[in-house]
PDB file of C-alpha atoms in Angstrom:
ATOM      1  CA  MET A 192      -0.820  34.794  -1.596  1.00 50.00           C
ATOM      2  CA  ASP A 193      -1.772  35.230   2.087  1.00 53.00           C
ATOM      3  CA  SER A 194      -5.321  34.183   1.212  1.00 75.00           C
ATOM      4  CA  LEU A 195      -4.117  31.050  -0.540  1.00 80.00           C
ATOM      5  CA  ARG A 196      -1.931  30.160   2.431  1.00 81.00           C
ATOM      6  CA  GLY A 197      -4.902  30.692   4.718  1.00 84.00           C
ATOM      7  CA  ILE A 198      -7.144  28.531   2.542  1.00 85.00           C
ATOM      8  CA  GLU A 199      -4.533  25.757   2.462  1.00 85.00           C
ATOM      9  CA  SER A 200      -4.098  25.927   6.249  1.00 86.00           C
ATOM     10  CA  PHE A 201      -7.881  25.770   6.681  1.00 87.00           C
ATOM     11  CA  ILE A 202      -8.301  22.774   4.336  1.00 86.00           C
ATOM     12  CA  LYS A 203      -5.408  20.819   5.859  1.00 85.00           C
ATOM     13  CA  ALA A 204      -6.717  21.444   9.382  1.00 86.00           C
ATOM     14  CA  VAL A 205     -10.176  20.158   8.474  1.00 86.00           C
ATOM     15  CA  GLN A 206      -8.749  17.090   6.708  1.00 82.00           C
ATOM     16  CA  ALA A 207      -6.409  16.273   9.585  1.00 82.00           C
ATOM     17  CA  GLY A 208      -8.969  16.994  12.299  1.00 83.00           C
ATOM     18  CA  SER A 209      -6.735  19.534  14.036  1.00 85.00           C
ATOM     19  CA  ILE A 210      -4.730  22.652  13.302  1.00 86.00           C
ATOM     20  CA  ALA A 211      -1.576  20.913  14.534  1.00 84.00           C
ATOM     21  CA  GLY A 212      -2.169  17.967  12.197  1.00 82.00           C
ATOM     22  CA  GLY A 213      -2.785  20.293   9.272  1.00 83.00           C
ATOM     23  CA  ALA A 214       0.372  22.220  10.113  1.00 84.00           C
ATOM     24  CA  ARG A 215       2.415  19.003  10.058  1.00 81.00           C
ATOM     25  CA  ALA A 216       1.080  18.209   6.603  1.00 77.00           C
ATOM     26  CA  MET A 217       2.186  21.651   5.399  1.00 77.00           C
ATOM     27  CA  GLY A 218       5.538  21.588   7.185  1.00 76.00           C
ATOM     28  CA  ILE A 219       4.798  24.724   9.257  1.00 82.00           C
ATOM     29  CA  SER A 220       4.222  25.373  12.959  1.00 84.00           C
ATOM     30  CA  PRO A 221       0.730  25.124  14.530  1.00 84.00           C
ATOM     31  CA  GLY A 222       1.012  28.791  15.489  1.00 84.00           C
ATOM     32  CA  ALA A 223       1.657  29.834  11.882  1.00 84.00           C
ATOM     33  CA  ALA A 224      -1.260  27.712  10.650  1.00 86.00           C
ATOM     34  CA  SER A 225      -3.568  29.204  13.280  1.00 86.00           C
ATOM     35  CA  GLN A 226      -2.569  32.729  12.268  1.00 87.00           C
ATOM     36  CA  ASN A 227      -3.154  31.916   8.584  1.00 87.00           C
ATOM     37  CA  ILE A 228      -6.677  30.708   9.369  1.00 89.00           C
ATOM     38  CA  ALA A 229      -7.388  33.717  11.597  1.00 88.00           C
ATOM     39  CA  ARG A 230      -6.357  36.117   8.812  1.00 87.00           C
ATOM     40  CA  LEU A 231      -8.592  34.234   6.368  1.00 87.00           C
ATOM     41  CA  GLU A 232     -11.559  34.435   8.751  1.00 88.00           C
ATOM     42  CA  GLN A 233     -10.907  38.150   9.233  1.00 87.00           C
ATOM     43  CA  LYS A 234     -10.851  38.737   5.483  1.00 87.00           C
ATOM     44  CA  LEU A 235     -14.062  36.743   4.968  1.00 87.00           C
ATOM     45  CA  GLY A 236     -15.753  38.346   7.937  1.00 87.00           C
ATOM     46  CA  ALA A 237     -16.940  34.941   9.170  1.00 87.00           C
ATOM     47  CA  ARG A 238     -15.800  32.285  11.626  1.00 88.00           C
ATOM     48  CA  LEU A 239     -14.993  29.044   9.809  1.00 89.00           C
ATOM     49  CA  LEU A 240     -13.883  26.831  12.691  1.00 89.00           C
ATOM     50  CA  THR A 241     -15.000  26.238  16.241  1.00 84.00           C
ATOM     51  CA  ARG A 242     -11.922  25.423  18.278  1.00 75.00           C
ATOM     52  CA  THR A 243     -11.719  23.781  21.684  1.00 65.00           C
ATOM     53  CA  THR A 244      -8.761  22.217  23.481  1.00 56.00           C
ATOM     54  CA  ARG A 245      -9.799  18.748  22.290  1.00 64.00           C
ATOM     55  CA  SER A 246     -11.735  19.154  19.059  1.00 71.00           C
ATOM     56  CA  LEU A 247     -12.148  21.106  15.884  1.00 82.00           C
ATOM     57  CA  SER A 248     -15.448  21.510  14.051  1.00 85.00           C
ATOM     58  CA  LEU A 249     -16.768  23.459  11.104  1.00 88.00           C
ATOM     59  CA  THR A 250     -19.271  26.242  11.511  1.00 88.00           C
ATOM     60  CA  GLU A 251     -22.121  26.443   9.001  1.00 86.00           C
ATOM     61  CA  SER A 252     -20.126  29.026   7.050  1.00 85.00           C
ATOM     62  CA  GLY A 253     -17.026  26.876   7.346  1.00 85.00           C
ATOM     63  CA  GLN A 254     -18.791  23.828   5.943  1.00 88.00           C
ATOM     64  CA  LEU A 255     -20.033  25.799   2.941  1.00 87.00           C
ATOM     65  CA  TYR A 256     -16.617  27.351   2.347  1.00 86.00           C
ATOM     66  CA  PHE A 257     -14.790  24.027   2.693  1.00 86.00           C
ATOM     67  CA  GLU A 258     -17.031  22.352   0.111  1.00 83.00           C
ATOM     68  CA  ARG A 259     -16.320  25.148  -2.375  1.00 82.00           C
ATOM     69  CA  VAL A 260     -12.561  25.560  -1.943  1.00 84.00           C
ATOM     70  CA  GLN A 261     -11.350  21.984  -1.368  1.00 79.00           C
ATOM     71  CA  GLU A 262     -11.431  20.952  -5.026  1.00 75.00           C
ATOM     72  CA  LEU A 263     -10.183  24.364  -6.170  1.00 76.00           C
ATOM     73  CA  MET A 264      -7.032  24.001  -4.087  1.00 72.00           C
ATOM     74  CA  SER A 265      -6.511  20.472  -5.371  1.00 70.00           C
ATOM     75  CA  GLU A 266      -6.757  21.739  -8.939  1.00 68.00           C
ATOM     76  CA  LEU A 267      -4.272  24.536  -8.206  1.00 68.00           C
ATOM     77  CA  GLU A 268      -1.812  22.045  -6.742  1.00 69.00           C
ATOM     78  CA  LEU A 269      -2.195  19.760  -9.752  1.00 65.00           C
ATOM     79  CA  ALA A 270      -1.667  22.692 -12.121  1.00 63.00           C
ATOM     80  CA  SER A 271       1.492  23.795 -10.288  1.00 61.00           C
ATOM     81  CA  GLN A 272       2.929  20.295 -10.287  1.00 60.00           C
ATOM     82  CA  ALA A 273       2.054  19.791 -13.954  1.00 59.00           C
ATOM     83  CA  VAL A 274       3.991  22.931 -14.919  1.00 58.00           C
ATOM     84  CA  GLY A 275       6.964  21.759 -12.875  1.00 55.00           C
ATOM     85  CA  ALA A 276       6.757  18.301 -14.425  1.00 54.00           C
ATOM     86  CA  ILE A 277       7.153  19.775 -17.911  1.00 50.00           C
ATOM     87  CA  HIS A 278      10.628  20.843 -16.879  1.00 49.00           C
ATOM     88  CA  ASP A 279      11.253  17.646 -14.932  1.00 55.00           C
ATOM     89  CA  GLU A 280      11.205  19.681 -11.713  1.00 71.00           C
ATOM     90  CA  LEU A 281       8.979  17.707  -9.406  1.00 87.00           C
ATOM     91  CA  ARG A 282       9.558  18.907  -5.890  1.00 86.00           C
ATOM     92  CA  GLY A 283       8.280  18.718  -2.357  1.00 89.00           C
ATOM     93  CA  ARG A 284       7.454  15.859  -0.010  1.00 90.00           C
ATOM     94  CA  LEU A 285       6.157  12.449  -1.106  1.00 94.00           C
ATOM     95  CA  VAL A 286       4.962  10.143   1.669  1.00 94.00           C
ATOM     96  CA  ILE A 287       4.546   6.483   0.676  1.00 96.00           C
ATOM     97  CA  ALA A 288       2.936   3.869   2.920  1.00 96.00           C
ATOM     98  CA  SER A 289       3.562   0.336   1.706  1.00 96.00           C
ATOM     99  CA  SER A 290       2.798  -3.126   2.983  1.00 91.00           C
ATOM    100  CA  ARG A 291       5.828  -4.157   5.018  1.00 93.00           C
ATOM    101  CA  SER A 292       7.215  -6.965   2.862  1.00 94.00           C
ATOM    102  CA  PHE A 293       6.688  -5.120  -0.433  1.00 96.00           C
ATOM    103  CA  ALA A 294       8.385  -2.044   1.056  1.00 96.00           C
ATOM    104  CA  ARG A 295      11.406  -3.985   2.304  1.00 95.00           C
ATOM    105  CA  HIS A 296      11.975  -6.342  -0.598  1.00 95.00           C
ATOM    106  CA  VAL A 297      10.722  -4.360  -3.606  1.00 96.00           C
ATOM    107  CA  VAL A 298      10.217  -0.624  -3.034  1.00 97.00           C
ATOM    108  CA  ALA A 299      13.282   0.146  -0.895  1.00 97.00           C
ATOM    109  CA  PRO A 300      15.855  -1.061  -3.486  1.00 96.00           C
ATOM    110  CA  ILE A 301      14.107   1.019  -6.196  1.00 95.00           C
ATOM    111  CA  LEU A 302      13.611   4.299  -4.306  1.00 96.00           C
ATOM    112  CA  PRO A 303      17.216   5.572  -4.415  1.00 96.00           C
ATOM    113  CA  GLY A 304      17.008   5.629  -8.213  1.00 96.00           C
ATOM    114  CA  PHE A 305      13.722   7.558  -8.051  1.00 96.00           C
ATOM    115  CA  ASN A 306      15.317  10.001  -5.598  1.00 94.00           C
ATOM    116  CA  HIS A 307      18.280  10.449  -7.956  1.00 95.00           C
ATOM    117  CA  LYS A 308      15.967  11.150 -10.909  1.00 94.00           C
ATOM    118  CA  TYR A 309      13.901  13.662  -8.913  1.00 94.00           C
ATOM    119  CA  PRO A 310      16.409  15.281  -6.522  1.00 93.00           C
ATOM    120  CA  ASN A 311      13.953  17.969  -5.399  1.00 93.00           C
ATOM    121  CA  VAL A 312      11.477  15.400  -4.064  1.00 94.00           C
ATOM    122  CA  THR A 313      11.912  14.309  -0.450  1.00 93.00           C
ATOM    123  CA  VAL A 314      10.592  10.763  -0.016  1.00 95.00           C
ATOM    124  CA  GLU A 315       9.330   9.196   3.204  1.00 95.00           C
ATOM    125  CA  LEU A 316       8.621   5.441   3.173  1.00 96.00           C
ATOM    126  CA  ILE A 317       6.347   4.007   5.860  1.00 95.00           C
ATOM    127  CA  ALA A 318       6.540   0.201   5.945  1.00 95.00           C
ATOM    128  CA  THR A 319       3.435  -1.134   7.670  1.00 93.00           C
ATOM    129  CA  ASP A 320       0.645  -3.682   7.262  1.00 90.00           C
ATOM    130  CA  ARG A 321      -1.821  -1.754   9.425  1.00 88.00           C
ATOM    131  CA  SER A 322      -4.638   0.307   7.964  1.00 87.00           C
ATOM    132  CA  VAL A 323      -3.404   3.819   7.217  1.00 89.00           C
ATOM    133  CA  ASP A 324      -5.479   6.956   6.718  1.00 87.00           C
ATOM    134  CA  HIS A 325      -4.259   9.054   3.812  1.00 88.00           C
ATOM    135  CA  ILE A 326      -5.804  12.274   5.118  1.00 81.00           C
ATOM    136  CA  THR A 327      -5.078  12.273   8.855  1.00 81.00           C
ATOM    137  CA  GLU A 328      -1.583  10.818   8.392  1.00 85.00           C
ATOM    138  CA  SER A 329      -0.704  13.039   5.402  1.00 84.00           C
ATOM    139  CA  ILE A 330       0.088  10.047   3.195  1.00 91.00           C
ATOM    140  CA  ASP A 331       0.307  10.744  -0.533  1.00 93.00           C
ATOM    141  CA  VAL A 332       0.194   7.173  -1.840  1.00 96.00           C
ATOM    142  CA  SER A 333      -0.110   3.713  -0.351  1.00 96.00           C
ATOM    143  CA  ILE A 334       0.863   0.384  -1.871  1.00 96.00           C
ATOM    144  CA  ARG A 335      -1.446  -2.451  -0.862  1.00 94.00           C
ATOM    145  CA  SER A 336      -2.242  -6.020  -1.750  1.00 91.00           C
ATOM    146  CA  LYS A 337      -5.769  -6.693  -2.984  1.00 89.00           C
ATOM    147  CA  PRO A 338      -7.145  -7.910   0.403  1.00 86.00           C
ATOM    148  CA  ALA A 339      -5.980  -4.628   1.966  1.00 86.00           C
ATOM    149  CA  LEU A 340      -7.889  -2.352  -0.427  1.00 87.00           C
ATOM    150  CA  GLU A 341     -10.517  -0.120   1.172  1.00 86.00           C
ATOM    151  CA  LEU A 342     -13.644   1.548  -0.141  1.00 83.00           C
ATOM    152  CA  GLY A 343     -13.104   5.104  -1.325  1.00 84.00           C
ATOM    153  CA  LEU A 344      -9.506   4.676  -2.452  1.00 88.00           C
ATOM    154  CA  VAL A 345      -8.531   5.196  -6.077  1.00 91.00           C
ATOM    155  CA  ALA A 346      -6.362   2.163  -6.914  1.00 93.00           C
ATOM    156  CA  ARG A 347      -4.121   1.478  -9.908  1.00 94.00           C
ATOM    157  CA  ARG A 348      -2.763  -2.031 -10.329  1.00 94.00           C
ATOM    158  CA  LEU A 349       1.006  -1.922  -9.960  1.00 95.00           C
ATOM    159  CA  ALA A 350       2.089  -5.561 -10.147  1.00 95.00           C
ATOM    160  CA  VAL A 351       0.851  -9.152 -10.256  1.00 95.00           C
ATOM    161  CA  VAL A 352       3.396 -11.173  -8.282  1.00 95.00           C
ATOM    162  CA  PRO A 353       3.512 -14.983  -8.397  1.00 93.00           C
ATOM    163  CA  SER A 354       2.591 -16.610  -5.103  1.00 94.00           C
ATOM    164  CA  VAL A 355       4.719 -19.515  -3.843  1.00 95.00           C
ATOM    165  CA  PHE A 356       3.840 -22.253  -1.358  1.00 96.00           C
ATOM    166  CA  CYS A 357       7.013 -23.604   0.170  1.00 96.00           C
ATOM    167  CA  ALA A 358       8.632 -25.420   3.075  1.00 97.00           C
ATOM    168  CA  SER A 359      12.111 -26.462   4.150  1.00 98.00           C
ATOM    169  CA  PRO A 360      13.622 -29.716   2.859  1.00 97.00           C
ATOM    170  CA  ASP A 361      13.789 -31.212   6.359  1.00 97.00           C
ATOM    171  CA  TYR A 362      10.110 -30.490   7.042  1.00 97.00           C
ATOM    172  CA  LEU A 363       9.102 -32.160   3.786  1.00 97.00           C
ATOM    173  CA  GLU A 364      11.308 -35.190   4.505  1.00 96.00           C
ATOM    174  CA  ARG A 365       9.645 -35.463   7.889  1.00 96.00           C
ATOM    175  CA  SER A 366       6.031 -34.772   6.881  1.00 96.00           C
ATOM    176  CA  GLY A 367       5.822 -35.594   3.180  1.00 95.00           C
ATOM    177  CA  TYR A 368       5.077 -33.526   0.073  1.00 92.00           C
ATOM    178  CA  PRO A 369       1.535 -32.222  -0.454  1.00 92.00           C
ATOM    179  CA  THR A 370       0.581 -32.474  -4.121  1.00 88.00           C
ATOM    180  CA  GLU A 371      -2.927 -30.998  -3.963  1.00 90.00           C
ATOM    181  CA  PRO A 372      -4.380 -28.044  -2.015  1.00 93.00           C
ATOM    182  CA  GLU A 373      -6.623 -30.452  -0.113  1.00 92.00           C
ATOM    183  CA  HIS A 374      -3.521 -32.025   1.447  1.00 94.00           C
ATOM    184  CA  LEU A 375      -2.694 -28.806   3.343  1.00 95.00           C
ATOM    185  CA  LEU A 376      -5.216 -29.677   6.025  1.00 95.00           C
ATOM    186  CA  ASN A 377      -2.884 -32.529   7.047  1.00 95.00           C
ATOM    187  CA  HIS A 378       0.227 -30.336   7.296  1.00 97.00           C
ATOM    188  CA  ASP A 379       1.618 -27.725   9.671  1.00 97.00           C
ATOM    189  CA  CYS A 380       0.777 -24.376   8.073  1.00 97.00           C
ATOM    190  CA  LEU A 381       2.353 -20.995   8.890  1.00 97.00           C
ATOM    191  CA  VAL A 382      -0.362 -18.412   8.325  1.00 96.00           C
ATOM    192  CA  PHE A 383      -0.271 -14.624   7.924  1.00 95.00           C
ATOM    193  CA  ARG A 384      -2.862 -12.582   9.820  1.00 92.00           C
ATOM    194  CA  LEU A 385      -3.633  -9.253   8.138  1.00 87.00           C
ATOM    195  CA  PRO A 386      -3.161  -6.579  10.841  1.00 85.00           C
ATOM    196  CA  MET A 387      -5.665  -4.177   9.294  1.00 78.00           C
ATOM    197  CA  HIS A 388      -8.689  -6.406   9.912  1.00 79.00           C
ATOM    198  CA  GLY A 389      -7.390  -9.474  11.738  1.00 81.00           C
ATOM    199  CA  ARG A 390      -8.383 -12.072   9.122  1.00 86.00           C
ATOM    200  CA  PHE A 391      -6.056 -14.761   7.797  1.00 90.00           C
ATOM    201  CA  SER A 392      -4.566 -14.223   4.374  1.00 89.00           C
ATOM    202  CA  ASP A 393      -6.344 -16.515   1.919  1.00 90.00           C
ATOM    203  CA  TRP A 394      -4.453 -19.445   0.407  1.00 94.00           C
ATOM    204  CA  GLU A 395      -5.959 -19.177  -3.047  1.00 92.00           C
ATOM    205  CA  PHE A 396      -5.939 -21.643  -5.945  1.00 93.00           C
ATOM    206  CA  ARG A 397      -7.740 -21.761  -9.268  1.00 90.00           C
ATOM    207  CA  ARG A 398      -9.279 -24.940 -10.617  1.00 87.00           C
ATOM    208  CA  ASP A 399     -11.524 -25.239 -13.682  1.00 84.00           C
ATOM    209  CA  GLY A 400     -11.734 -21.463 -13.878  1.00 83.00           C
ATOM    210  CA  GLU A 401     -12.926 -21.088 -10.263  1.00 89.00           C
ATOM    211  CA  ILE A 402     -10.907 -19.543  -7.424  1.00 90.00           C
ATOM    212  CA  PHE A 403     -11.116 -21.276  -4.043  1.00 93.00           C
ATOM    213  CA  ASN A 404      -9.409 -20.959  -0.672  1.00 92.00           C
ATOM    214  CA  ALA A 405      -7.672 -24.074   0.570  1.00 93.00           C
ATOM    215  CA  LYS A 406      -8.501 -25.224   4.076  1.00 92.00           C
ATOM    216  CA  VAL A 407      -5.394 -25.203   6.214  1.00 93.00           C
ATOM    217  CA  ASN A 408      -4.144 -26.450   9.563  1.00 93.00           C
ATOM    218  CA  ALA A 409      -2.879 -23.161  11.061  1.00 94.00           C
ATOM    219  CA  ARG A 410      -0.148 -24.285  13.446  1.00 94.00           C
ATOM    220  CA  ILE A 411       1.645 -20.928  13.738  1.00 96.00           C
ATOM    221  CA  ILE A 412       0.150 -17.489  13.049  1.00 96.00           C
ATOM    222  CA  SER A 413       1.984 -14.183  12.663  1.00 96.00           C
ATOM    223  CA  ASP A 414       1.318 -10.656  11.417  1.00 93.00           C
ATOM    224  CA  ASP A 415       4.839 -10.449   9.956  1.00 93.00           C
ATOM    225  CA  ILE A 416       5.743 -12.183   6.698  1.00 94.00           C
ATOM    226  CA  ASP A 417       9.498 -12.134   7.377  1.00 94.00           C
ATOM    227  CA  SER A 418       8.909 -13.949  10.674  1.00 96.00           C
ATOM    228  CA  LEU A 419       6.845 -16.618   8.902  1.00 97.00           C
ATOM    229  CA  THR A 420       9.635 -16.958   6.351  1.00 97.00           C
ATOM    230  CA  ALA A 421      12.203 -17.545   9.095  1.00 97.00           C
ATOM    231  CA  MET A 422       9.915 -20.149  10.680  1.00 98.00           C
ATOM    232  CA  ALA A 423       9.546 -21.961   7.360  1.00 98.00           C
ATOM    233  CA  VAL A 424      13.319 -22.026   6.851  1.00 98.00           C
ATOM    234  CA  ALA A 425      13.656 -23.412  10.382  1.00 97.00           C
ATOM    235  CA  GLY A 426      11.390 -26.343   9.512  1.00 97.00           C
ATOM    236  CA  GLY A 427       8.187 -25.034  11.077  1.00 97.00           C
ATOM    237  CA  GLY A 428       5.909 -25.983   8.200  1.00 97.00           C
ATOM    238  CA  ILE A 429       4.410 -24.758   4.934  1.00 98.00           C
ATOM    239  CA  THR A 430       3.811 -21.087   4.225  1.00 97.00           C
ATOM    240  CA  ARG A 431       2.663 -18.880   1.355  1.00 97.00           C
ATOM    241  CA  LEU A 432       5.100 -16.194   0.211  1.00 96.00           C
ATOM    242  CA  ALA A 433       5.365 -13.696  -2.590  1.00 96.00           C
ATOM    243  CA  GLU A 434       7.930 -14.665  -5.211  1.00 95.00           C
ATOM    244  CA  PHE A 435      10.235 -11.800  -4.291  1.00 96.00           C
ATOM    245  CA  ILE A 436      10.709 -13.335  -0.831  1.00 97.00           C
ATOM    246  CA  ALA A 437      10.661 -17.031  -1.717  1.00 97.00           C
ATOM    247  CA  GLU A 438      12.785 -17.103  -4.874  1.00 95.00           C
ATOM    248  CA  PRO A 439      16.223 -16.430  -3.314  1.00 96.00           C
ATOM    249  CA  LEU A 440      15.568 -18.982  -0.564  1.00 97.00           C
ATOM    250  CA  ILE A 441      14.479 -21.603  -3.093  1.00 96.00           C
ATOM    251  CA  LYS A 442      17.594 -20.974  -5.195  1.00 96.00           C
ATOM    252  CA  SER A 443      19.802 -21.390  -2.116  1.00 97.00           C
ATOM    253  CA  GLY A 444      18.058 -24.646  -1.176  1.00 97.00           C
ATOM    254  CA  GLN A 445      16.639 -23.356   2.110  1.00 98.00           C
ATOM    255  CA  LEU A 446      13.056 -23.735   0.849  1.00 97.00           C
ATOM    256  CA  VAL A 447      11.371 -26.009  -1.674  1.00 96.00           C
ATOM    257  CA  GLU A 448       8.507 -24.820  -3.908  1.00 94.00           C
ATOM    258  CA  LEU A 449       5.334 -26.907  -3.767  1.00 94.00           C
ATOM    259  CA  PHE A 450       2.488 -27.671  -6.173  1.00 88.00           C
ATOM    260  CA  ARG A 451       4.466 -27.299  -9.397  1.00 74.00           C
ATOM    261  CA  SER A 452       3.924 -31.009 -10.096  1.00 53.00           C
ATOM    262  CA  THR A 453       0.136 -30.667  -9.831  1.00 47.00           C
ATOM    263  CA  ARG A 454       0.002 -29.951 -13.563  1.00 48.00           C
ATOM    264  CA  LYS A 455       0.355 -33.708 -14.057  1.00 51.00           C
ATOM    265  CA  SER A 456      -2.598 -34.424 -11.794  1.00 50.00           C
ATOM    266  CA  ARG A 457      -6.196 -34.864 -12.901  1.00 49.00           C
ATOM    267  CA  VAL A 458      -7.172 -32.515 -10.065  1.00 51.00           C
ATOM    268  CA  TYR A 459      -4.644 -29.839 -11.021  1.00 67.00           C
ATOM    269  CA  ALA A 460      -4.997 -26.502  -9.201  1.00 78.00           C
ATOM    270  CA  GLU A 461      -3.062 -23.370 -10.124  1.00 88.00           C
ATOM    271  CA  VAL A 462      -1.666 -21.103  -7.407  1.00 90.00           C
ATOM    272  CA  GLU A 463      -3.241 -17.624  -7.554  1.00 91.00           C
ATOM    273  CA  PRO A 464      -0.826 -14.656  -7.697  1.00 93.00           C
ATOM    274  CA  ILE A 465      -0.787 -11.651  -5.365  1.00 93.00           C
ATOM    275  CA  GLU A 466      -1.910  -8.327  -6.824  1.00 94.00           C
ATOM    276  CA  PHE A 467      -0.437  -5.046  -5.569  1.00 95.00           C
ATOM    277  CA  PHE A 468      -1.997  -1.615  -6.132  1.00 95.00           C
ATOM    278  CA  LEU A 469      -0.839   1.965  -5.814  1.00 96.00           C
ATOM    279  CA  CYS A 470      -3.613   3.907  -4.068  1.00 95.00           C
ATOM    280  CA  VAL A 471      -4.497   7.559  -3.513  1.00 92.00           C
ATOM    281  CA  SER A 472      -7.345   8.980  -1.449  1.00 87.00           C
ATOM    282  CA  ASP A 473      -9.154  10.518  -4.447  1.00 82.00           C
ATOM    283  CA  ARG A 474      -8.521  11.430  -8.060  1.00 81.00           C
ATOM    284  CA  PHE A 475      -7.158  14.858  -7.122  1.00 78.00           C
ATOM    285  CA  GLN A 476      -4.352  13.178  -5.167  1.00 84.00           C
ATOM    286  CA  TYR A 477      -3.045  11.366  -8.240  1.00 88.00           C
ATOM    287  CA  THR A 478      -0.590  14.216  -8.647  1.00 89.00           C
ATOM    288  CA  PRO A 479       2.362  14.389 -11.042  1.00 91.00           C
ATOM    289  CA  LYS A 480       4.554  13.160  -8.156  1.00 93.00           C
ATOM    290  CA  ALA A 481       2.294  10.166  -7.559  1.00 94.00           C
ATOM    291  CA  LYS A 482       2.155   9.469 -11.295  1.00 94.00           C
ATOM    292  CA  ALA A 483       5.945   9.719 -11.580  1.00 95.00           C
ATOM    293  CA  LEU A 484       6.365   7.235  -8.725  1.00 96.00           C
ATOM    294  CA  PHE A 485       3.879   4.799 -10.279  1.00 96.00           C
ATOM    295  CA  GLU A 486       5.583   4.928 -13.678  1.00 95.00           C
ATOM    296  CA  TYR A 487       9.066   4.654 -12.171  1.00 96.00           C
ATOM    297  CA  LEU A 488       8.146   1.642 -10.057  1.00 96.00           C
ATOM    298  CA  GLN A 489       6.471  -0.091 -12.995  1.00 93.00           C
ATOM    299  CA  SER A 490       9.467   0.481 -15.244  1.00 93.00           C
ATOM    300  CA  HIS A 491      11.786  -1.127 -12.666  1.00 94.00           C
ATOM    301  CA  LEU A 492       9.661  -4.131 -11.707  1.00 95.00           C
ATOM    302  CA  PRO A 493      10.226  -7.513 -13.372  1.00 92.00           C
ATOM    303  CA  GLU A 494       8.518  -7.661 -16.758  1.00 90.00           C
ATOM    304  CA  LYS A 495       6.673 -10.863 -15.808  1.00 90.00           C
ATOM    305  CA  TRP A 496       4.898  -8.942 -13.025  1.00 92.00           C
ATOM    306  CA  GLY A 497       3.254  -6.725 -15.595  1.00 81.00           C
ATOM    307  CA  GLY A 498       5.579  -3.856 -14.726  1.00 51.00           C
ATOM    308  CA  ARG A 499       6.354  -2.984 -18.359  1.00 49.00           C
TER     309      ARG A 499
END
């Protein structure tokens, strides 16, 4: 058991880039993690890590050992969780990083039910639109829109959410109703900038089977969807929102949905939806806990989003 604890401490330290970071991922003190690694090195009769005050690097022996034991430990963890899952006894920590708006409006209302179903799982929800690193930040799963996907992640599509272009009634009375995507260039547009890479979120439409991005007049830019929503309600212009944000405001009359009438036009363009994915760093991290979260979220999402 001491050897396994030492191996886990060693792997987590390498993945996190420091013994302290690895210790945080395991929920133990840096001193305990350091002692675990020292005992492992003593048993192996070889130094695995070169430690300095500012960096951590693998020795030649450490690199060879890490390559051999990393997948073995992942398989052991999966086996342990699978046995627990048979008895509905998932346990431990589950860290979820989700895009801010999806976390606030969709995930947060669902999580208490998940927590009730799996009382031995401690859930941490990180709501952020920045780029997160699964390994160094000890994140188990992340929920991202399609533009936020990164190479190397294993992604499972969670939901396809209708996208809504909308504006306040007073703005539309003042500036007129756009009926085609090409009209957006003549309107005040409230645009979302993706924090992870700084690009604007695309305003996508589909026409004759082809997807295209509408050209827009970006009058106000923000990296926070809820701020853009408030600006739209206040008459600032037209913005693009996910249905779960826009729908209540449309029902209350604070916002008006656009482009529904384009079906009657000879240049009809359909608004493209927003796809959300549940991501893990590699296939070994799609653990029974991650799978349980994915299935629970899907079963509680609206059926029209592809959740069931």
